GROMACS .gro file of C-alpha atoms in nm:
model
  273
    1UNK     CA    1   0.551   6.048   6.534
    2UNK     CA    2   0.932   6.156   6.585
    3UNK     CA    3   1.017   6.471   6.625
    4UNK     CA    4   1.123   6.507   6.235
    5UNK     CA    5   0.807   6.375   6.130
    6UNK     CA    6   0.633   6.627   6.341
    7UNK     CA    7   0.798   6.921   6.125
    8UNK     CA    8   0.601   7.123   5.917
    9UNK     CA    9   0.566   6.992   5.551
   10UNK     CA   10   0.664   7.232   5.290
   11UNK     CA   11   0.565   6.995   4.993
   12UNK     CA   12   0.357   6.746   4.918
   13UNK     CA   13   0.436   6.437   4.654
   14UNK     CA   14   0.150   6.272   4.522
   15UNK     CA   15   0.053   6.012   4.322
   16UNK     CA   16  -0.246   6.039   4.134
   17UNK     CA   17  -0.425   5.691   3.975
   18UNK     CA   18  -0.575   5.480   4.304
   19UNK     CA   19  -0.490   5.832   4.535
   20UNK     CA   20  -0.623   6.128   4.413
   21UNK     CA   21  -0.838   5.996   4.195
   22UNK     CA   22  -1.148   5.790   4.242
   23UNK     CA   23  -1.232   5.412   4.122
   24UNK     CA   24  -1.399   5.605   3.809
   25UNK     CA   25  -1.119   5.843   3.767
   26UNK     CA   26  -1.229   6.187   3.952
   27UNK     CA   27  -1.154   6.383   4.156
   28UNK     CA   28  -1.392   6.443   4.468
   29UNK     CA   29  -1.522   6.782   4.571
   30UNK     CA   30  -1.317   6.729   4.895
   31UNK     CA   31  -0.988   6.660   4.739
   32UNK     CA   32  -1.007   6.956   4.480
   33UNK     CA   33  -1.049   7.157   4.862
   34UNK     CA   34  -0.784   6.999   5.010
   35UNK     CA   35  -0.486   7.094   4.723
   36UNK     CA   36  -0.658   7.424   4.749
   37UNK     CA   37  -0.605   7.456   5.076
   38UNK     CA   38  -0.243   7.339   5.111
   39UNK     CA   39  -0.152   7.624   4.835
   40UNK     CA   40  -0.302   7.849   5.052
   41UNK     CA   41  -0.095   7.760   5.344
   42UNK     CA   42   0.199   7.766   5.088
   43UNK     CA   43   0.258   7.428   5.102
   44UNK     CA   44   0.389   7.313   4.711
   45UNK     CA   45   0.210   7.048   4.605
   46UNK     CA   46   0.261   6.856   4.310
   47UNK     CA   47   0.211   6.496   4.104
   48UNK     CA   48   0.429   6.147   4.101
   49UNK     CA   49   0.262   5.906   3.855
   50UNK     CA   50   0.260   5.597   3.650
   51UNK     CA   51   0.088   5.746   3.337
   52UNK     CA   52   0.283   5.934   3.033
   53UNK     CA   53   0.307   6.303   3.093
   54UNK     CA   54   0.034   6.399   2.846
   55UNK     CA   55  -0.246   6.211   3.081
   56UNK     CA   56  -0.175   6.421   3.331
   57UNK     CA   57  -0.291   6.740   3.227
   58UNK     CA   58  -0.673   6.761   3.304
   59UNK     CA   59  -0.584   6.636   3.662
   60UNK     CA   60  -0.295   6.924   3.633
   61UNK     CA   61  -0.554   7.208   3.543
   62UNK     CA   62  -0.827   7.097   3.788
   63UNK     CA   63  -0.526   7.074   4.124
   64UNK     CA   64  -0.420   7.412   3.967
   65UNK     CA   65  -0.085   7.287   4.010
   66UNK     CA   66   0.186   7.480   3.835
   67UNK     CA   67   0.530   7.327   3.955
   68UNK     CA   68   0.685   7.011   3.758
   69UNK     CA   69   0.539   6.712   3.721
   70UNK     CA   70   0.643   6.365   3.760
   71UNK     CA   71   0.526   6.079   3.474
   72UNK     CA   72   0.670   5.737   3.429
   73UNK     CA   73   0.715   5.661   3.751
   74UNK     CA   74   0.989   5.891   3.765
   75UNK     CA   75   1.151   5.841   3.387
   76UNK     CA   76   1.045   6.216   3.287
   77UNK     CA   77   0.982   6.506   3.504
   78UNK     CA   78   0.793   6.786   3.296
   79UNK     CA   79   0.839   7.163   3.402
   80UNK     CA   80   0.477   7.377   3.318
   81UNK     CA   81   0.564   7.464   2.978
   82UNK     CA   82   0.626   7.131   2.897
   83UNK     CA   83   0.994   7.117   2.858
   84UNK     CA   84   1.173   6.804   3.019
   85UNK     CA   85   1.345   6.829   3.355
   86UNK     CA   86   1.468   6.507   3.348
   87UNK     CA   87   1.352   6.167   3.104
   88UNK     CA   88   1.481   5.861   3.106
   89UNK     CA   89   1.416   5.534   2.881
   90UNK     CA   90   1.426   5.184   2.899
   91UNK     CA   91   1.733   5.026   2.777
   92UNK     CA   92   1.687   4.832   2.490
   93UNK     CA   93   1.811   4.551   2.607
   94UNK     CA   94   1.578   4.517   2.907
   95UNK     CA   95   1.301   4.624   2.686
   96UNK     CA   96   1.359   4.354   2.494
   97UNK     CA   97   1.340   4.104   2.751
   98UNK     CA   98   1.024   4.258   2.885
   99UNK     CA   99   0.848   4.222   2.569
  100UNK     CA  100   0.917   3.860   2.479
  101UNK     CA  101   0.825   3.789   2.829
  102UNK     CA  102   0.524   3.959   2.809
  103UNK     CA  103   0.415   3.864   2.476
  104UNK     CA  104   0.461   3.509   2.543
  105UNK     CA  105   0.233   3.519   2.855
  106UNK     CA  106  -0.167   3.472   2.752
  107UNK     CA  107  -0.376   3.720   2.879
  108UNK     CA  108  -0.159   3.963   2.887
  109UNK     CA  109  -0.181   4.301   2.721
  110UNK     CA  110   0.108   4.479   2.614
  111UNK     CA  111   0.168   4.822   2.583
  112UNK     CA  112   0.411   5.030   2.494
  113UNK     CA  113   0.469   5.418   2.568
  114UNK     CA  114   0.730   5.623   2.340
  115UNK     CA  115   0.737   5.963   2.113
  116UNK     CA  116   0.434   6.045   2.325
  117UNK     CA  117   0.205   5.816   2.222
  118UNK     CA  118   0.034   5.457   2.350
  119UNK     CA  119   0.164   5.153   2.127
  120UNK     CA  120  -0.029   4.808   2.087
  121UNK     CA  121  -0.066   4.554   1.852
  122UNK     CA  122  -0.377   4.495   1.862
  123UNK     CA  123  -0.725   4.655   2.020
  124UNK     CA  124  -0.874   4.355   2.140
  125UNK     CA  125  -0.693   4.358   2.493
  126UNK     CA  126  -1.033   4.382   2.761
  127UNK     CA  127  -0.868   4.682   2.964
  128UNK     CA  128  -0.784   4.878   2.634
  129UNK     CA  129  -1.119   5.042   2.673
  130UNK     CA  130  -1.070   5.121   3.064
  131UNK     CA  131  -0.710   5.244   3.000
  132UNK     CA  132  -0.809   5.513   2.706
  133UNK     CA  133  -1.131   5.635   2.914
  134UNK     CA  134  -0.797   5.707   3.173
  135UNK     CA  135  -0.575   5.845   2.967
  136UNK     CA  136  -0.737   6.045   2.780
  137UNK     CA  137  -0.642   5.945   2.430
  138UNK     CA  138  -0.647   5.655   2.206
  139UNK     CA  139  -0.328   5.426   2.114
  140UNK     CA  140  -0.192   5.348   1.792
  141UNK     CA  141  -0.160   5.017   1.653
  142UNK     CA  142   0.177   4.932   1.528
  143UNK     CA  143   0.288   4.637   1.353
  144UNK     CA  144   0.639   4.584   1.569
  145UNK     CA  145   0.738   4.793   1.865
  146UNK     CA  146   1.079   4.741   1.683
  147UNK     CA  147   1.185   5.063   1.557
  148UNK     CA  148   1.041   5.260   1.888
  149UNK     CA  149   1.301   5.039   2.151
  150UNK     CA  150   1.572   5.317   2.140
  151UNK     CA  151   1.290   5.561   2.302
  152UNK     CA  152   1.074   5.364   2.548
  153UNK     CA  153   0.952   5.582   2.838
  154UNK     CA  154   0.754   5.280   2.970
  155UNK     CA  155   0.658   4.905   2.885
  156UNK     CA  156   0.279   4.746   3.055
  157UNK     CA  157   0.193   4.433   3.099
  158UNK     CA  158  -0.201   4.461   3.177
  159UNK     CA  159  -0.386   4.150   3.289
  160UNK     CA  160  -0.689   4.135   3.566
  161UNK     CA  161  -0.493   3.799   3.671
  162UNK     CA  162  -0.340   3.940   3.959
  163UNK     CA  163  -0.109   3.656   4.053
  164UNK     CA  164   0.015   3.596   3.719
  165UNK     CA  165   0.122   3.985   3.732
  166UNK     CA  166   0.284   3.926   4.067
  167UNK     CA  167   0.504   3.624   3.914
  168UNK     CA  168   0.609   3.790   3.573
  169UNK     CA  169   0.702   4.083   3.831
  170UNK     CA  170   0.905   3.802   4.020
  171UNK     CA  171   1.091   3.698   3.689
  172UNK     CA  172   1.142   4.022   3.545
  173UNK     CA  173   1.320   4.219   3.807
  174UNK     CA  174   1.576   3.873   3.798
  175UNK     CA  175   1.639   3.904   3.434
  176UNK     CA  176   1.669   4.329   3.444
  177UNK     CA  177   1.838   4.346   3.773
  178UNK     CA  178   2.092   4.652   3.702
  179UNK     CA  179   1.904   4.753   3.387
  180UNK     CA  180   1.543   4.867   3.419
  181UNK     CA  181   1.301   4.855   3.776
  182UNK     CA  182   0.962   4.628   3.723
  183UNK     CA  183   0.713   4.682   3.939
  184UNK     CA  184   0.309   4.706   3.994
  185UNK     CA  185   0.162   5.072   3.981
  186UNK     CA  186  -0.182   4.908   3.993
  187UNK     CA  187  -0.242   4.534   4.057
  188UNK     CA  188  -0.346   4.497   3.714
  189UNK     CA  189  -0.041   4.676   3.583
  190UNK     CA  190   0.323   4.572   3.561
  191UNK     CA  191   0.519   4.877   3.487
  192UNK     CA  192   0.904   4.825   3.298
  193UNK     CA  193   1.100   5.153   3.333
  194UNK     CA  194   1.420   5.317   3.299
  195UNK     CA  195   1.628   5.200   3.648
  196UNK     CA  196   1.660   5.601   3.741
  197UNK     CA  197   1.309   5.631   3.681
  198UNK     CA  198   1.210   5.639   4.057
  199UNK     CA  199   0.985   5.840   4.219
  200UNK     CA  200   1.218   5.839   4.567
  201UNK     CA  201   1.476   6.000   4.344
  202UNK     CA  202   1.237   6.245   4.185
  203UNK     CA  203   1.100   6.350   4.511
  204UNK     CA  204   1.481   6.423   4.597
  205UNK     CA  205   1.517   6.623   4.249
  206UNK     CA  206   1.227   6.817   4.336
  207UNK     CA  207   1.265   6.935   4.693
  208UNK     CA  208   1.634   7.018   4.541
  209UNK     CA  209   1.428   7.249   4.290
  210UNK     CA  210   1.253   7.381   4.496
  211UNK     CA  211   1.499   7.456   4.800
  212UNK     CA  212   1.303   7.176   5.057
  213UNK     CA  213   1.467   7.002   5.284
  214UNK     CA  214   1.379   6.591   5.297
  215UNK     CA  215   1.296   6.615   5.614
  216UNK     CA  216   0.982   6.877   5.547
  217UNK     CA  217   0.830   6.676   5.252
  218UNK     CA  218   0.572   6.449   5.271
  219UNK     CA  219   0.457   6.164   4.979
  220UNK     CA  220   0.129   6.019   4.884
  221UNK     CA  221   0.041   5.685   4.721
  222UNK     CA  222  -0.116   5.337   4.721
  223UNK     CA  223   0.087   5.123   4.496
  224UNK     CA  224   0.407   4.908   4.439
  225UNK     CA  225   0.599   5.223   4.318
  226UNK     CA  226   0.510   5.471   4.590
  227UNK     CA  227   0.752   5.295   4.855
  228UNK     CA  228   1.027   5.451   4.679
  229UNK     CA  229   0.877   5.795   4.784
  230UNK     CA  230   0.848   5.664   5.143
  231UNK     CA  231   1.187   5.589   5.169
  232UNK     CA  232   1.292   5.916   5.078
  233UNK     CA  233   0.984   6.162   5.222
  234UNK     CA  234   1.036   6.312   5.552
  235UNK     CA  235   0.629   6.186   5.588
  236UNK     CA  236   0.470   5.928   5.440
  237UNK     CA  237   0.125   5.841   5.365
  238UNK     CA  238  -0.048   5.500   5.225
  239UNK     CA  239  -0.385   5.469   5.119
  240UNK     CA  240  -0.635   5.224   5.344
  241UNK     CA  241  -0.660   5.029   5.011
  242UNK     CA  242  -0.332   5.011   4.936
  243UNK     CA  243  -0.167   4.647   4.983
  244UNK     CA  244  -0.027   4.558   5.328
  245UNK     CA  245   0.336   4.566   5.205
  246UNK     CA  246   0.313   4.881   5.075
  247UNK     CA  247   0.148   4.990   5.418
  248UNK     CA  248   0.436   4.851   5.621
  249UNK     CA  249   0.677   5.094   5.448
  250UNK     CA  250   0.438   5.383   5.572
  251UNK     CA  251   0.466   5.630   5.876
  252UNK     CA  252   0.088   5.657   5.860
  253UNK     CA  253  -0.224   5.505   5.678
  254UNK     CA  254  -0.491   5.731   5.568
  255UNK     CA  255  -0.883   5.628   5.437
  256UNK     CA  256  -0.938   5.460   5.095
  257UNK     CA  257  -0.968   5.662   4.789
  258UNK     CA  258  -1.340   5.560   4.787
  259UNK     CA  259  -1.342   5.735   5.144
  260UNK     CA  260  -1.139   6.061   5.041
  261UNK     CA  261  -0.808   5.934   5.185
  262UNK     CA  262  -0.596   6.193   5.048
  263UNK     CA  263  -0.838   6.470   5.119
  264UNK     CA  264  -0.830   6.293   5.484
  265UNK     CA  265  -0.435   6.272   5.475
  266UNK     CA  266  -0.351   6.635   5.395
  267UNK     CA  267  -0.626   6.779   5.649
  268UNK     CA  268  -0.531   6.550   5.920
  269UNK     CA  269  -0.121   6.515   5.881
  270UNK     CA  270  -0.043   6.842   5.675
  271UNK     CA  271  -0.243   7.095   5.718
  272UNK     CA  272  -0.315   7.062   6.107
  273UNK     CA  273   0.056   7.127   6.173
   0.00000   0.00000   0.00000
């Protein structure tokens, strides 16, 4: 590493779905020591994710973290007491686009997130089931996502068809380009949000908060959204299952999160400086 990258970190970014958390959605013994420790060193710690703000909180209570959090990929960052920092929504015009895209693709699921709450059309969608055992909570089936475009936090496209994902991710980013970012959290999810919802510039609003310089923060992630952090992190970390293009834009690659990779990355590149 370079001598900036061998600075002490002062906070830690991470995301949470494919990271922190397990396949099944836990958290590992090892991990839950690891954020403990990195308090204890006074390192701040806190969460950049995909998922609406209000799936967040179990995994906020058990990490005991009590600075603001990051949902949306950026598009809202909550403070403790659950008052906005920042939110941003989709434009409707790129929200429309994304949903007659979507729509018109077989196999895909769409949802919608807005007023705090999951939107579908319909529960028969195959990772439905797998998505409310995440979140937390069940959606609500609406008839039209019509009246909800003026507040969109975030638009999904779910499908286990990988490459078809990949392609509408392709064809969206064309047709948004200047309006709204597209890109995979997951590999079986296609995320639509607000272009200044970024988790490179919320990593940049948050060291700001909390008087960090770049240079002595680190980020955390696995997926198509994390790069963003990367580019902006005075450290950065991919996970060992994370896709190779996302691992190029690394400084380092840590273990899987089957292997405690995050546990692995803050012992290892944090906490031993």
């Amino acid at each position: 590493m370079s001598g900036v990258k061998a600075r002490p970190i002062e906070f830690l970014l991470s995301d949470l779905d494919g990271t922190l958390l397990r396949p099944d959605h836990s958290l590992s013994p090892r991990t839950l020591d690891a954020v403990r420790a990195l308090r204890d060193a006074g390192v701040a710690f806190s969460l950049a994710s995909g998922r609406p703000p209000r799936a967040m909180l179990q995994q906020i209570e058990a990490l005991g973290v009590d600075l603001p959090t990051v949902g949306f990929n950026g598009g809202s960052i909550v403070n403790p007491d659950g008052s906005c920092l920042v939110r941003h929504h989709v434009p409707v015009a790129a929200a429309v686009t994304a949903l007659l895209l979507f729509e018109a693709q077989p196999g895909i699921e769409t949802w919608v997130f807005a007023d705090d709450q999951w939107l579908l059309r319909d529960l028969d969608g195959p990772l439905m089931p797998l998505e409310r055992q995440a979140l937390g909570y069940a959606p609500k089936v609406v008839g039209s996502f019509d009246e909800y475009l003026p507040r969109i936090d975030k638009i999904v496209a779910a499908s286990n068809d990988h490459r078809l994902l990949m392609a509408l991710e392709t064809r969206l980013q064309a047709r948004t380009s200047g309006q709204a970012q597209a890109s995979r959290s997951q590999p079986r999810f296609l995320d639509v949000t607000a272009l200044q919802a970024d988790k490179g510039q919320a990593l940049v609003t948050l060291a700001k908060h909390l008087g960090v310089s770049l240079e002595r923060t680190a980020a955390l992630g696995d997926g198509g959204n994390d790069p963003a952090m990367f580019q902006r992190a005075g450290l950065s970390i991919a996970m060992g299952q994370a896709e190779e293009q996302v691992k190029r834009q690394a400084d380092v690659i840590t273990g899987s999160n089957l292997e405690d990779g995050a546990a692995e990355a803050i012992e290892r590149y944090i906490l031993q400086r």
